[in-house]
CSV table of C-alpha atoms and ligand atoms in Angstrom, one decimal:
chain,number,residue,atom,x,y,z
A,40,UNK,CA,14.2,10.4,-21.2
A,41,UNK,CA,16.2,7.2,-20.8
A,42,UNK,CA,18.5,8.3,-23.9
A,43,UNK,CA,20.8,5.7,-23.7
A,44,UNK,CA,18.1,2.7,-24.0
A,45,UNK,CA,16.4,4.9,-26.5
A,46,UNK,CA,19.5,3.8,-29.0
A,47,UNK,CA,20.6,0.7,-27.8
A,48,UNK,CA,16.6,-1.0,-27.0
A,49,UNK,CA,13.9,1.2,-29.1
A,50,UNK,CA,11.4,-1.4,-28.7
A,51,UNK,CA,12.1,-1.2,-24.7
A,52,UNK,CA,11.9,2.2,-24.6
A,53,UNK,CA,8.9,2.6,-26.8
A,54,UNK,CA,7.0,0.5,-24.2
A,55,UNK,CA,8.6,3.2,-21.4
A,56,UNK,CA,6.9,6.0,-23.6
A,57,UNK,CA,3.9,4.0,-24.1
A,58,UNK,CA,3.5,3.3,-19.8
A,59,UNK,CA,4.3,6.9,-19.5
A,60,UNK,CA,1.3,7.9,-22.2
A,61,UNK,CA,-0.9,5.3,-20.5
A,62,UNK,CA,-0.3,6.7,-16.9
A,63,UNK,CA,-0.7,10.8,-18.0
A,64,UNK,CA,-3.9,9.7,-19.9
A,65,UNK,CA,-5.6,7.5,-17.4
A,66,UNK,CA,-7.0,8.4,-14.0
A,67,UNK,CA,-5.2,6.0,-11.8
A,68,UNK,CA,-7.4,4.9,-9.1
A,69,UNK,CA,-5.7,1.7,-7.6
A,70,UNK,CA,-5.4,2.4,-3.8
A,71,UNK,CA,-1.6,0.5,-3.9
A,72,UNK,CA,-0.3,2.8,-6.2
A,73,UNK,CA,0.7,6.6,-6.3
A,74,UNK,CA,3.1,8.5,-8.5
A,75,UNK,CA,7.1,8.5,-8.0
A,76,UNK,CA,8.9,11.8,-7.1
A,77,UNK,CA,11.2,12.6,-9.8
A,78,UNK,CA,14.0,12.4,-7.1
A,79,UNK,CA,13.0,8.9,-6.1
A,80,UNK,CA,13.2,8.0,-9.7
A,81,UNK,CA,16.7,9.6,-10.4
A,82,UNK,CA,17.9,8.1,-7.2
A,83,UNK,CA,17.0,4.4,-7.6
A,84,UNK,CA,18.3,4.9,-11.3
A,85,UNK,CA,21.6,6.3,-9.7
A,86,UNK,CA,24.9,4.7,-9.1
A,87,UNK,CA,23.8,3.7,-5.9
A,88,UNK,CA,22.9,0.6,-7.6
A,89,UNK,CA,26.3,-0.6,-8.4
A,90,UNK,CA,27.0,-1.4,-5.0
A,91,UNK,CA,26.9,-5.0,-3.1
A,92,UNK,CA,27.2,-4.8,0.5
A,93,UNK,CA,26.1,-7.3,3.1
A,94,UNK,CA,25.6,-6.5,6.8
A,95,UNK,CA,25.1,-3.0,8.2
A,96,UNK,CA,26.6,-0.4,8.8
A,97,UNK,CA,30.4,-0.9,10.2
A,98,UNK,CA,29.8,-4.7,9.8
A,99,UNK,CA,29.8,-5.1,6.1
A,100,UNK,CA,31.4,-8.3,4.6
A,101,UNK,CA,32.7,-6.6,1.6
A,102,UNK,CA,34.9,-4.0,1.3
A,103,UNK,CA,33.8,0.1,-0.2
A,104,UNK,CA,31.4,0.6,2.5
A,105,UNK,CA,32.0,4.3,3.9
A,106,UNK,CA,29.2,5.6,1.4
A,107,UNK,CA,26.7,3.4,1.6
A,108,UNK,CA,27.5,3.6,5.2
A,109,UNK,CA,26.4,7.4,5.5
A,110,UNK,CA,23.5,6.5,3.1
A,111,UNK,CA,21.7,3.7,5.6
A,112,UNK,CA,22.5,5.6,8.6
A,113,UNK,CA,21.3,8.9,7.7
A,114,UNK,CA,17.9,6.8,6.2
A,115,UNK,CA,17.3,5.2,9.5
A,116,UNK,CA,18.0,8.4,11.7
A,117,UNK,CA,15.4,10.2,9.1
A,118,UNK,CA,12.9,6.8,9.4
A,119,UNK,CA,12.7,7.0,13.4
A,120,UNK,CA,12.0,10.4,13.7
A,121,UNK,CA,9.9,10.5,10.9
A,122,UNK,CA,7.3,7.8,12.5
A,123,UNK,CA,8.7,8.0,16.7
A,124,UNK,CA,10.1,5.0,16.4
A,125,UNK,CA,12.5,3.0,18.5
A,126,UNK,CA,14.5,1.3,15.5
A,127,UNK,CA,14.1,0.5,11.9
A,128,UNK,CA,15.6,-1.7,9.5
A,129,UNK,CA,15.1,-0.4,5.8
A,130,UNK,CA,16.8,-3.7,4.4
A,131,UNK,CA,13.5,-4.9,3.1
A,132,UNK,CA,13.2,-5.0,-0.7
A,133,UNK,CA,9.1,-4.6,-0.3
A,134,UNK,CA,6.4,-4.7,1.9
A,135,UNK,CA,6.1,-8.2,1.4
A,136,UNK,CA,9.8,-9.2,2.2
A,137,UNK,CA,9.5,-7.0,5.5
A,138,UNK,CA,6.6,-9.1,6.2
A,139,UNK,CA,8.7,-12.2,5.9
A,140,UNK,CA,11.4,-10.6,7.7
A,141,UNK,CA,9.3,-10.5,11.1
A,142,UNK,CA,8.5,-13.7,10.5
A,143,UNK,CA,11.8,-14.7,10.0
A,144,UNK,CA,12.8,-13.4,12.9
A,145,UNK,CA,10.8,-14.2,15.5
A,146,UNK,CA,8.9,-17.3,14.3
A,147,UNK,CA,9.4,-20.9,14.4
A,148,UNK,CA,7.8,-23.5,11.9
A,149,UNK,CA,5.0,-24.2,13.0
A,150,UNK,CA,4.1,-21.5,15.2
A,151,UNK,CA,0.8,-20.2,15.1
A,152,UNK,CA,-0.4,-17.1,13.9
A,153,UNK,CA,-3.9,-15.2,13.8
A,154,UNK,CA,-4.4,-12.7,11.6
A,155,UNK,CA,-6.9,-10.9,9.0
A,156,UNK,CA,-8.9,-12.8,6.4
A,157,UNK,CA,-7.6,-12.4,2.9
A,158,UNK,CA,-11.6,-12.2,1.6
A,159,UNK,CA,-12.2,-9.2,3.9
A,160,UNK,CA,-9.7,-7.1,3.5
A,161,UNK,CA,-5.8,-8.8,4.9
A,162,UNK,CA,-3.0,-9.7,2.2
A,163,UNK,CA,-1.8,-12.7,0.4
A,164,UNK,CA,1.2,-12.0,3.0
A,165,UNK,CA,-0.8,-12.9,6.2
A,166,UNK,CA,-1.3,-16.4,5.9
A,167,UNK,CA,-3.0,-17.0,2.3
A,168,UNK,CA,-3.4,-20.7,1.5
A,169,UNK,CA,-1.9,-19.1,-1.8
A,170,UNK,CA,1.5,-18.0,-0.1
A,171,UNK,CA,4.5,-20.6,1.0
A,172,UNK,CA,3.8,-18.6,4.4
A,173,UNK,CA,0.8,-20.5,5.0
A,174,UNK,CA,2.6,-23.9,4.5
A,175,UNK,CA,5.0,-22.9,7.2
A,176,UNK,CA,3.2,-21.3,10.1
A,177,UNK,CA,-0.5,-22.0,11.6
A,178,UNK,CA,-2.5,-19.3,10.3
A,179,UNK,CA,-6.2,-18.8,12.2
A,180,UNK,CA,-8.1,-15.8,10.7
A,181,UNK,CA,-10.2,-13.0,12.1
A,182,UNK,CA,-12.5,-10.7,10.1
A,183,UNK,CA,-15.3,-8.0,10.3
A,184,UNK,CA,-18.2,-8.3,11.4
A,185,UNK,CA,-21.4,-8.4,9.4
A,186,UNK,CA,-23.6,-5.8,10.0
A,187,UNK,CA,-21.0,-3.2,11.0
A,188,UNK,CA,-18.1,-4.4,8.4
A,189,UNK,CA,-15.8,-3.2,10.9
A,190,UNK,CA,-13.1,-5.3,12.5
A,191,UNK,CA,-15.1,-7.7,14.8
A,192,UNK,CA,-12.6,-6.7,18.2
A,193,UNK,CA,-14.5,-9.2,20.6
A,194,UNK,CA,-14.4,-12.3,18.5
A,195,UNK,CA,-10.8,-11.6,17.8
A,196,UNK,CA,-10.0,-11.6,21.4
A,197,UNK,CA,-11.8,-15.0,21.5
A,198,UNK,CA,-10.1,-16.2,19.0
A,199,UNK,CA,-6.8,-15.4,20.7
A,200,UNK,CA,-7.6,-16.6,23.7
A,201,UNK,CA,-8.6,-19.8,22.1
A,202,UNK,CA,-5.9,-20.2,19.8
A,203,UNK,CA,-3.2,-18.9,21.7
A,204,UNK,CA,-1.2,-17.6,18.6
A,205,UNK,CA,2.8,-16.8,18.7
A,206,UNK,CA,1.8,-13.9,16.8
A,207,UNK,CA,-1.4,-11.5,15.9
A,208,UNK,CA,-1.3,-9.5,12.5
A,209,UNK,CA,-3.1,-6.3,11.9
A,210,UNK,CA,-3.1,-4.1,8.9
A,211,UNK,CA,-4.8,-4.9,5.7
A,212,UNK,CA,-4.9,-3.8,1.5
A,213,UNK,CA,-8.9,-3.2,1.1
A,214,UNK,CA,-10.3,-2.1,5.1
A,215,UNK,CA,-11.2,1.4,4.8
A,216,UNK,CA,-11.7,1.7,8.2
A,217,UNK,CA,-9.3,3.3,11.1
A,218,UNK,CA,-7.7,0.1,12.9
A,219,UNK,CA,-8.0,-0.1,16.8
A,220,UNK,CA,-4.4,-1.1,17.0
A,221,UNK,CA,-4.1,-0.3,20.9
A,222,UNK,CA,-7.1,-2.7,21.7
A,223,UNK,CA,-5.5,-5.3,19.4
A,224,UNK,CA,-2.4,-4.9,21.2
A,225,UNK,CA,-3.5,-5.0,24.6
A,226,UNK,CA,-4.8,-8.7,23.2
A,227,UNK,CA,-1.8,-9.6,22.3
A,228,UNK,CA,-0.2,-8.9,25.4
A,229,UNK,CA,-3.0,-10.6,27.1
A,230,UNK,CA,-2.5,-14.2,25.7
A,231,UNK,CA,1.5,-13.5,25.0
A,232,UNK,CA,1.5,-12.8,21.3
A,233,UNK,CA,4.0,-10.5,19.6
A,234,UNK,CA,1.8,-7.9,17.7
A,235,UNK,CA,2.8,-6.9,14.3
A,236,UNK,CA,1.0,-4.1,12.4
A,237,UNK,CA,1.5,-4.1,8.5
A,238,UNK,CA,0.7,-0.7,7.6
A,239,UNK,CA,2.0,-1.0,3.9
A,240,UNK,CA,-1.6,0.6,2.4
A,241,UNK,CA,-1.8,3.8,5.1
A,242,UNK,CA,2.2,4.8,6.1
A,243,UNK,CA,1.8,7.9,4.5
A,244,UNK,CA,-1.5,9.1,6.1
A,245,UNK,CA,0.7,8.1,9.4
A,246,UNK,CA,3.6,9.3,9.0
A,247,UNK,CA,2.0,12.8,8.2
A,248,UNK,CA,0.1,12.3,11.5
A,249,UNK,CA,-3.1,12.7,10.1
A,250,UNK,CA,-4.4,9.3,11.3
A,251,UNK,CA,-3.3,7.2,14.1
A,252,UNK,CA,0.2,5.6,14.2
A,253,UNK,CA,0.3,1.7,15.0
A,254,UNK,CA,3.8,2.4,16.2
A,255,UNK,CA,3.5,3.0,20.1
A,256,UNK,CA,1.1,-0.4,20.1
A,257,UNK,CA,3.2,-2.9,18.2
A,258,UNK,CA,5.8,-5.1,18.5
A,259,UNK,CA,6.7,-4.8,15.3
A,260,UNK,CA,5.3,-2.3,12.2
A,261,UNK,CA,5.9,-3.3,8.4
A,262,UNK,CA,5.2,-1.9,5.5
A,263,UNK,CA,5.9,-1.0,1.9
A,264,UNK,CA,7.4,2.5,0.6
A,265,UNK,CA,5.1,2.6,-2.6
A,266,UNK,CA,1.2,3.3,-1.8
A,267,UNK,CA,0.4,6.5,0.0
A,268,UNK,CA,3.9,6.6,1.0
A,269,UNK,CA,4.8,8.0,-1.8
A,270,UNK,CA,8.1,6.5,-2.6
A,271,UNK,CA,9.9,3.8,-4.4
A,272,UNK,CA,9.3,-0.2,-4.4
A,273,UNK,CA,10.6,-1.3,-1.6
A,274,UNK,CA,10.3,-1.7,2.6
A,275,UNK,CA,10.6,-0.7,6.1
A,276,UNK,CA,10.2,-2.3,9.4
A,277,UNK,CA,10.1,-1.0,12.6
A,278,UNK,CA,10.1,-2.4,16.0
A,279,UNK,CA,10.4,-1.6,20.1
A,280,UNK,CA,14.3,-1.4,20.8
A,281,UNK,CA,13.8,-4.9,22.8
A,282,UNK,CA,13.2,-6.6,19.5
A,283,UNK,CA,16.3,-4.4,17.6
A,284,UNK,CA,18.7,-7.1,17.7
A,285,UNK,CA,16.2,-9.8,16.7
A,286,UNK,CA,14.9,-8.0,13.4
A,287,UNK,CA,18.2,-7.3,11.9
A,288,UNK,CA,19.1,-10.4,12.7
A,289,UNK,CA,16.1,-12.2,10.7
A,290,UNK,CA,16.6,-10.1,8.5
A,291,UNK,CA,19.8,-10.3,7.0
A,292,UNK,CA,21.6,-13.4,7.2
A,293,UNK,CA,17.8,-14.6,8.3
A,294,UNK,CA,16.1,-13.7,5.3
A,295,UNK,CA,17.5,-11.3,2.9
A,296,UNK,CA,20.9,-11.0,0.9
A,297,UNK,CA,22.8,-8.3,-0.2
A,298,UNK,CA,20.8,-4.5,0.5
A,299,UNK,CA,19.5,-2.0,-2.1
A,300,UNK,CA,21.1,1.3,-1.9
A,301,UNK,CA,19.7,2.9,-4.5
A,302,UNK,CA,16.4,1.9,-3.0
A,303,UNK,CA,17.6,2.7,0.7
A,304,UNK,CA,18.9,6.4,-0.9
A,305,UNK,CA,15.5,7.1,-2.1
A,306,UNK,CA,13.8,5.9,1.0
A,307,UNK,CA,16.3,8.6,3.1
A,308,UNK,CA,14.7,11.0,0.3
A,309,UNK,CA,11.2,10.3,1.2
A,310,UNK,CA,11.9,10.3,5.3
A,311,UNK,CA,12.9,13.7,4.7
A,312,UNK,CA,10.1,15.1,2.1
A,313,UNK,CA,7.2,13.2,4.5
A,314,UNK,CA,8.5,16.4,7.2
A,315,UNK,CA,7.7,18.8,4.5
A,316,UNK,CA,4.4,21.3,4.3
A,317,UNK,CA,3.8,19.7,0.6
A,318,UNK,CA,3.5,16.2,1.6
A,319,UNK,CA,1.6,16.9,4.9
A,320,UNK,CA,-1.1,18.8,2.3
A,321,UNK,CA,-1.4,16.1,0.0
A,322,UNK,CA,-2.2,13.2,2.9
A,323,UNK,CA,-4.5,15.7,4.4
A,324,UNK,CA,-6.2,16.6,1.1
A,325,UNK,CA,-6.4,12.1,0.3
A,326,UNK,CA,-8.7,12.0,3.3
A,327,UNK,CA,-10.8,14.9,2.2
A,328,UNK,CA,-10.6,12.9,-1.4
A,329,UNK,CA,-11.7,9.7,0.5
A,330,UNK,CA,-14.7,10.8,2.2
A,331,UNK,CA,-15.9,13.2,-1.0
A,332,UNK,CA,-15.8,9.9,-3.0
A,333,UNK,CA,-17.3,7.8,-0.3
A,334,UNK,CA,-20.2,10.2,-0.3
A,335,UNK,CA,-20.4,10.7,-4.7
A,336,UNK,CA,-20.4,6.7,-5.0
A,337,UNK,CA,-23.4,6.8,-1.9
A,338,UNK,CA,-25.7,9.6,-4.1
A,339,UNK,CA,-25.2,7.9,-7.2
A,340,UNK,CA,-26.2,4.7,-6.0
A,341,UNK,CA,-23.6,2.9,-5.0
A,342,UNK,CA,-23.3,1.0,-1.7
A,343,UNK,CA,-20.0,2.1,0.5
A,344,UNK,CA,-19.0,-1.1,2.5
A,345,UNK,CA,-18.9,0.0,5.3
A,346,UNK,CA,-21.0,3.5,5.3
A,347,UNK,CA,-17.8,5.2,4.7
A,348,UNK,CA,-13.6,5.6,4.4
A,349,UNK,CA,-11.2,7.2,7.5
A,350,UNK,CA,-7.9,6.6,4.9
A,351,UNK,CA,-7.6,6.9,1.1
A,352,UNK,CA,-9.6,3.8,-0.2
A,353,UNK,CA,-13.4,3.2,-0.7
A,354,UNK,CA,-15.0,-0.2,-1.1
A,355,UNK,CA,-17.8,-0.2,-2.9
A,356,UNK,CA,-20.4,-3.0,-3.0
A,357,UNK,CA,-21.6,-3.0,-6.8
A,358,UNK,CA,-24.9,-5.7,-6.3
A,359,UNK,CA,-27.1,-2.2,-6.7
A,360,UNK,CA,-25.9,-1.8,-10.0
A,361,UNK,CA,-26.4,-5.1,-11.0
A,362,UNK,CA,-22.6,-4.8,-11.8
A,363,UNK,CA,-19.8,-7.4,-11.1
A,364,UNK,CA,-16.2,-5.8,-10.1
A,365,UNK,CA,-14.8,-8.0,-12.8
A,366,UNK,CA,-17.1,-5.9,-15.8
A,367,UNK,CA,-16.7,-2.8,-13.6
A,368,UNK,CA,-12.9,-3.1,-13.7
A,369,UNK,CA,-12.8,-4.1,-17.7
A,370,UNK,CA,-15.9,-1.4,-18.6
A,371,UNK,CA,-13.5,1.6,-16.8
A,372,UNK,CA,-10.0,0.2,-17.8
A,373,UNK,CA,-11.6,1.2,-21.8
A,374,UNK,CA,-12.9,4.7,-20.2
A,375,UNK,CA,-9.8,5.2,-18.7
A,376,UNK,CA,-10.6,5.3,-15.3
A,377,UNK,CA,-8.3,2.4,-13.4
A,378,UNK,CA,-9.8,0.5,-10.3
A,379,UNK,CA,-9.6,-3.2,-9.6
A,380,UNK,CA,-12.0,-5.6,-8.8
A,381,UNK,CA,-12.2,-6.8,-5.4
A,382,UNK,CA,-14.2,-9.0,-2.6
A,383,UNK,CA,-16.5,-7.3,-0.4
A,384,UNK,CA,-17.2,-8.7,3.3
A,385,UNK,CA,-18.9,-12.1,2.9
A,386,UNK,CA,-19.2,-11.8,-0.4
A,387,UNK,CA,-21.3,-14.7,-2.6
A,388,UNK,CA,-19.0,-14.1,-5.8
A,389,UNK,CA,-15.6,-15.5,-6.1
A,390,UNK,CA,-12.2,-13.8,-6.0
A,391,UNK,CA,-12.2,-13.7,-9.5
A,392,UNK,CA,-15.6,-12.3,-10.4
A,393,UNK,CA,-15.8,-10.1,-7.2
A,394,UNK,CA,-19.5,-8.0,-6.1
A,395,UNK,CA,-17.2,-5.2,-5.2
A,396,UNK,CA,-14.4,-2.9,-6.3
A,397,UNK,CA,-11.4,-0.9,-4.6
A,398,UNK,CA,-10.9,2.6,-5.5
A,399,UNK,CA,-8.3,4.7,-4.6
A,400,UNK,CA,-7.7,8.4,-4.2
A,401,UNK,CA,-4.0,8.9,-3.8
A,402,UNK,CA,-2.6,9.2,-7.3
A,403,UNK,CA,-5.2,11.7,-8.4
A,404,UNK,CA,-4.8,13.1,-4.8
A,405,UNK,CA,-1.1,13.8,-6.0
A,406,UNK,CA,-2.0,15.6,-9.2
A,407,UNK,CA,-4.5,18.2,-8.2
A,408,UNK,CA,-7.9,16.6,-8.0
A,409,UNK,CA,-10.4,17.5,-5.4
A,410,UNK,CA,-14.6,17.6,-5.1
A,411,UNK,CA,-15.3,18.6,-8.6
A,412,UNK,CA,-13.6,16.3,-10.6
A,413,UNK,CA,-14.5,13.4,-8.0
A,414,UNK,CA,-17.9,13.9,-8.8
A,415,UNK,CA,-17.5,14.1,-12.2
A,416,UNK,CA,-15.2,10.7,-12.1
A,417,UNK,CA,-18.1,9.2,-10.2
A,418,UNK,CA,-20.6,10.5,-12.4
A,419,UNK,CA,-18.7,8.8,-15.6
A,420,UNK,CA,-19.0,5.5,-13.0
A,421,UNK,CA,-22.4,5.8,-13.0
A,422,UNK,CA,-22.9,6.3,-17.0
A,423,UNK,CA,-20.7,3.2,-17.5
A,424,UNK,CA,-22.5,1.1,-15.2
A,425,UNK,CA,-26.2,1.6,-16.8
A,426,UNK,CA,-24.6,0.2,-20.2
A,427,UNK,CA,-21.0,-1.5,-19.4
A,428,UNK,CA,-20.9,-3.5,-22.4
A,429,UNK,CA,-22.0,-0.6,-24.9
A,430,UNK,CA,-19.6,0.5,-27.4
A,431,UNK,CA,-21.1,3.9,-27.6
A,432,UNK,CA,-21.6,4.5,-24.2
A,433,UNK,CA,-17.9,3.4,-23.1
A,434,UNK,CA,-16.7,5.8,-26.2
A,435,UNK,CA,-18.5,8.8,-24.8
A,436,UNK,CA,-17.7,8.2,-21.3
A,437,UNK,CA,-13.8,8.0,-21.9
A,438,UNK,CA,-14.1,11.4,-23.7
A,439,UNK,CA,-15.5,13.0,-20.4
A,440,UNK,CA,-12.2,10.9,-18.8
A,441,UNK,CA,-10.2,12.6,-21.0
A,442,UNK,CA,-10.9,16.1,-21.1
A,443,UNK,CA,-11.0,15.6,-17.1
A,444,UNK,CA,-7.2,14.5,-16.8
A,445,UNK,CA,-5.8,16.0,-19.4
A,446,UNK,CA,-6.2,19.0,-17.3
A,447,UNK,CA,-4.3,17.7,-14.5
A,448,UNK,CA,-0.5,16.7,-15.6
A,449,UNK,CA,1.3,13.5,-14.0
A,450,UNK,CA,4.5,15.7,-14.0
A,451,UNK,CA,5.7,19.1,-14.6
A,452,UNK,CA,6.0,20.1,-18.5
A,453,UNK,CA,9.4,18.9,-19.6
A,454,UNK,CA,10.4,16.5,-16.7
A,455,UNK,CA,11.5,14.2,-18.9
A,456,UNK,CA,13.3,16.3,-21.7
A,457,UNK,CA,17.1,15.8,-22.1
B,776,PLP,C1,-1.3,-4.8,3.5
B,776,PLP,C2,-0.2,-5.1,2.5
B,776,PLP,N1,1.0,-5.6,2.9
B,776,PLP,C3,1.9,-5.9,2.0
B,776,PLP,C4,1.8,-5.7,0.7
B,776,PLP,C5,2.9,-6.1,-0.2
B,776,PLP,O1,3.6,-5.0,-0.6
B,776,PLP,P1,4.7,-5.1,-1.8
B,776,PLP,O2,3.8,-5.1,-3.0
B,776,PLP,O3,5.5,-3.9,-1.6
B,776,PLP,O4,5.4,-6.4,-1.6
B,776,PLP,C6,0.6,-5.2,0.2
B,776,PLP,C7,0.5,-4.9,-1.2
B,776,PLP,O5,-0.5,-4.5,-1.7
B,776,PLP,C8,-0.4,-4.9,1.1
B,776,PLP,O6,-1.6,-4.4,0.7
């Protein structure tokens, strides 16, 4: 692996092995990430890289375009039939930047926006106080509601009508839930708003059709090709072919500079894999991972915001276990097990500290796991949380962590030999 940076950067590439060691010994359970093809890796480490172009395709400002040409083309003809959609522009360098894009192109400063709150489940994207976003654009939020923890539908119509935004945002990084998206458009339409749908956490699930696509409701649909997509960092947006012109045009000059071909060469990979029988077995099998886990963390003890998952993340409320997510997080990270901390609905605790956690099932998903090791993952949860600060306890518990991956490789045997 990496042979040339082995002899001219050892100390670089002995933190590659180390990553590498760290991800085949650890059972990743962050719901944002999942594990590279080898084709996406070889293609975003390709000569595609060398390239700078501007524009798109036929209307480049620089010169040497044929190629790279092909290469968009073919990725957008791949990305709208893949996800039924009317256009896409896979300029975006992440989920994040095709965020930005949308709002780049179809927003005004000023304008007002209404979208999900950041402490119940919506990103730092939609309107944080946090993000430079928020300092540009009105942001008004909706949430969940209480008992339910599901999206609270009626008081975001009220909202709408109230606020009248420019723009309503669905789509969220910890909501476990299936979104309505056609109700949320239909209020949209109602009060005039464009309706975006940032579906960077689920694309994969919806692109393999097993849960429902935002695409025939929005305006506009972002997201990011990491997380259960499957493929490398970077992004996508889609959008009716009214709104064609306006996204490329807020997108680049609008927003973005020069494009990422060896990015854009392994998204055209991934359009094309996401039609095949494999892929469409390991989204179906995520949902099946999702609701065995939902249903381990409920027996042991746990409480499931919510009551339950429809996509491949659980959020689990830890107060039963007299457990922060911050000692949670920092007791499994020295099992082995890898989750993050995170907010529950109305939580008391602060972002920092957290009463909940966010676990995710597509990595482990993508190397074999199913019922049997889930419950055995969630039993180790349980040991760690009657003693999460005990030496002993945490050493025995990453054996069982161990001896439970290690079973399960990240990659085929030799993948990386030269
Ligand atoms: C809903 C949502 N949108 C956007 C992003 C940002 O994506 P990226 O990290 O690709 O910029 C995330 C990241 O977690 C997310 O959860």
């Amino acid at each position: 692996m990496l042979k040339h940076t082995r002899v001219t950067d050892p100390q670089l590439y002995q933190l590659l092995e180390d990553e590498l060691h760290r991800q085949e010994k650890n059972i990743e359970m962050i719901a944002s990430e999942s594990t590279a093809p080898l084709e996406v890796m070889e293609l975003t480490g390709s000569v595609f890289t060398n390239k700078t172009l501007e524009g798109y395709p036929g209307k480049r400002f620089q010169a040497g375009s044929e190629i790279a040409d092909e290469v968009e083309k073919l990725a957008n003809e791949r990305a709208k039939e893949l996800f039924h959609a009317d256009h896409v522009n896979i300029q975006s360098y992440s989920g994040s930047t095709a965020n930005y894009t949308v709002y780049a192109a179809i927003l005004d400063p000023g304008d007002k926006v209404l979208s999900m709150r950041l402490d119940q489940g919506g990103h730092l994207t939609h309107g944080s106080p946090a993000n430079w976003v928020s300092k540009m654009y009105h942001f008004e939020f909706y949430g969940v509601n209480k008992e339910t923890e599901l999206i609270d539908y009626d008081a975001l119509e009220e909202k709408a009508k109230e606020y009248k935004p420019k723009l309503i945002v669905a789509g969220a990084s910890s909501y476990p839930r299936l979104i309505d998206y056609k109700r949320i458009g239909e209020i949209a339409k109602e009060v005039g708003a464009y309706f975006m749908v940032d579906m960077a956490h689920v694309a994969g699930l919806v692109a393999a059709g097993v849960i429902p696509s935002p695409i025939p409701y929005a305006d506009f649909v972002t997201s990011s090709t990491t997380k259960t997509f499957i493929g490398p960092r970077s992004g996508m947006v889609f959008c009716k072919a009214e709104h064609a012109k306006t996204l490329d045009k807020g997108t680049f000059p609008g927003c973005l500079g020069s494009i990422q071909l060896h990015t854009m060469a392994a998204k055209a990979w991934c359009f094309k894999h996401a039609q095949s029988d494999e892929y469409k077995a390991i989204m179906k099998q995520i949902l099946v991972n999702g609701k065995t886990l939902a249903k381990e963390l409920a027996d042991h003890g746990f409480r499931v915001v919510s009551g339950t998952t429809d996509n491949h993340l659980v959020l689990v409320d830890l107060r039963p276990k007299n457990i922060t997510g911050k000692l949670f997080q920092n007791a499994l990270d020295k099992v082995g097990i890898t989750v993050n901390k995170n907010q529950i609905p109305f939580d008391p605790a602060s972002p920092f500290v957290t009463s909940g956690a966010r676990i995710g099932v597509t990595s482990i998903t993508q190397r074999g796991l199913k019922a049997p090791e889930i419950h055995e993952i969630v039993e180790i949860m349980d040991q760690v949380c009657k003693a999460p600060e005990d030496e002993a306890n945490l050493a025995a518990c990453k054996k069982r962590a161990e001896a439970l991956i290690s079973r399960f490789p990240l990659y085929p045997a030799g993948s990386f030999d030269d």
